[in-house]
Amino acid sequence: MRIFGKVRHRPSASWRQATDRAFTLIGDGRYEDAGALLTRAADMEPWLSESWFNLALLHKFRHDWEQARAAGLRAVALLDRETGAPDWWNVGIAATALQDWPLARRAWQAYGLKVPGEGSPTGEPLGMALGSAAVRLSPEGEAEVVWGRRLDPARIEVLSIPLPSSGRRWGEVVLHDGVPHGERTTTAVGGETRAFPVFDEIELWAPSPVPTWVVLLEAASEADRDALEQLAADAGFAAEDWSSSVRLLCRTCSESRMPSDEGDGEHLDPHDHSEPGHPGPLGHRTAGSGSLWVPERECGIAAPAALVRGLLDGWVADSPDTREWRDLEEVC
């Protein structure tokens, strides 16, 4: 096969050696040294799409989106298949990071995805209906997996309230990688199990102006707790009972296929590496795992400062004998 007058051939031993060494360096975080080797490999074999794909990948790791787009476009120009190439996915991520919407739409379509309509007035691809997914925030630090809504193949809007250690807020949009690391499963009332991919965050794409608060609740029953979550949702914001939604998992478990609850019966999920029996983010048992309800709950709230106290006071006023709050603190 001839590409631009050159016979396509297998990469040389020198190309393979330079590339293998470069990815070892990438694994060690030595991006500058890896970049020199991958640039040398591209000079050796400029007719290989893999040469430019590898450079685009490196620039993605470095969040150098201009260079990632340029290398990615050189890679796709040399492809010998029409759809489904990961080269196009990397181009789509870079274009999304740069808000180059015409190129993003072209990339997703070239990969084989349907992109309805013309999107927003800016051309932003909207309405792809990719559903829910989970995203691992700060994957290289204190990683936390939260739920979100996929806006397109490279962005998720965070719908959970992240813990303050993640540095992320409810309502933020994060850019994420294309290859899932793990799954979360849910079981519907009828027993049907659904699996949702867990994507790794690359970087914050759009911040949220809504602060995160932590508050201690006295909620006599689950219904009292649920009432606060519903009240916040009705106001257009969110509340989340961290005492029953947060688990500490090791990396291996987090990147595996995990149920989104704690399992059935008296035993805690064997993948849960927190301390059982304590409310708050270090460990918990919900009523679903066979334990008694604990009235003291640690709750995260995403709401403006002007609204949060009124929201809590309104929650108490609806049932003052069974509800109380204290120790409200803005944490992110």
CSV table of N, CA and C in Angstrom, one decimal, residues 1 38 49 56 62 93 116 127 143 164 183 212 221 257 259 294 298 301 319 328 331:
chain,number,residue,atom,x,y,z
A,1,MET,N,0.9,-1.2,0.0
A,1,MET,CA,0.0,0.0,0.0
A,1,MET,C,0.9,1.2,0.0
A,38,LEU,N,9.9,10.0,21.3
A,38,LEU,CA,8.8,9.8,20.4
A,38,LEU,C,8.9,10.7,19.2
A,49,SER,N,1.0,6.0,11.0
A,49,SER,CA,0.1,6.8,11.9
A,49,SER,C,0.4,6.5,13.3
A,56,ALA,N,0.6,12.2,20.0
A,56,ALA,CA,-0.7,12.8,20.4
A,56,ALA,C,-1.1,12.3,21.8
A,62,ARG,N,0.2,15.3,28.9
A,62,ARG,CA,0.8,16.5,29.4
A,62,ARG,C,-0.3,17.7,29.4
A,93,ILE,N,-11.0,14.3,22.0
A,93,ILE,CA,-10.7,14.8,23.3
A,93,ILE,C,-9.9,16.1,23.2
A,116,PRO,N,-26.2,14.1,16.6
A,116,PRO,CA,-27.4,14.7,16.1
A,116,PRO,C,-27.3,16.2,15.9
A,127,GLY,N,-27.0,16.7,22.8
A,127,GLY,CA,-28.0,15.7,22.6
A,127,GLY,C,-27.6,14.3,22.1
A,143,ALA,N,-8.2,9.6,44.8
A,143,ALA,CA,-9.2,9.4,43.8
A,143,ALA,C,-10.5,9.1,44.4
A,164,PRO,N,-14.6,17.0,49.8
A,164,PRO,CA,-13.7,18.2,49.6
A,164,PRO,C,-12.3,17.8,49.2
A,183,GLU,N,-16.1,-0.6,36.5
A,183,GLU,CA,-17.5,-0.4,36.3
A,183,GLU,C,-18.2,-0.3,37.6
A,212,THR,N,-19.6,23.7,48.2
A,212,THR,CA,-20.0,22.5,48.9
A,212,THR,C,-19.9,22.7,50.4
A,221,SER,N,-35.4,9.2,60.7
A,221,SER,CA,-35.6,8.1,59.8
A,221,SER,C,-35.0,8.4,58.5
A,257,ARG,N,-15.1,-4.3,38.6
A,257,ARG,CA,-16.5,-4.2,38.5
A,257,ARG,C,-17.1,-4.2,39.9
A,259,PRO,N,-20.4,-3.3,42.7
A,259,PRO,CA,-21.7,-2.8,42.9
A,259,PRO,C,-21.7,-1.4,43.5
A,294,VAL,N,-29.1,4.9,61.9
A,294,VAL,CA,-28.4,5.8,62.8
A,294,VAL,C,-28.8,7.2,62.6
A,298,GLU,N,-23.8,12.6,58.4
A,298,GLU,CA,-23.0,13.6,57.8
A,298,GLU,C,-23.4,13.8,56.4
A,301,ILE,N,-23.9,19.2,51.1
A,301,ILE,CA,-24.9,20.0,50.5
A,301,ILE,C,-24.2,20.9,49.4
A,319,SER,N,-40.8,19.2,60.1
A,319,SER,CA,-40.9,18.2,61.1
A,319,SER,C,-40.0,18.4,62.3
A,328,LEU,N,-22.7,23.5,60.4
A,328,LEU,CA,-22.6,23.8,59.0
A,328,LEU,C,-21.2,24.4,58.7
A,331,VAL,N,-16.8,23.7,52.7
A,331,VAL,CA,-15.6,22.9,52.6
A,331,VAL,C,-14.9,22.9,51.2
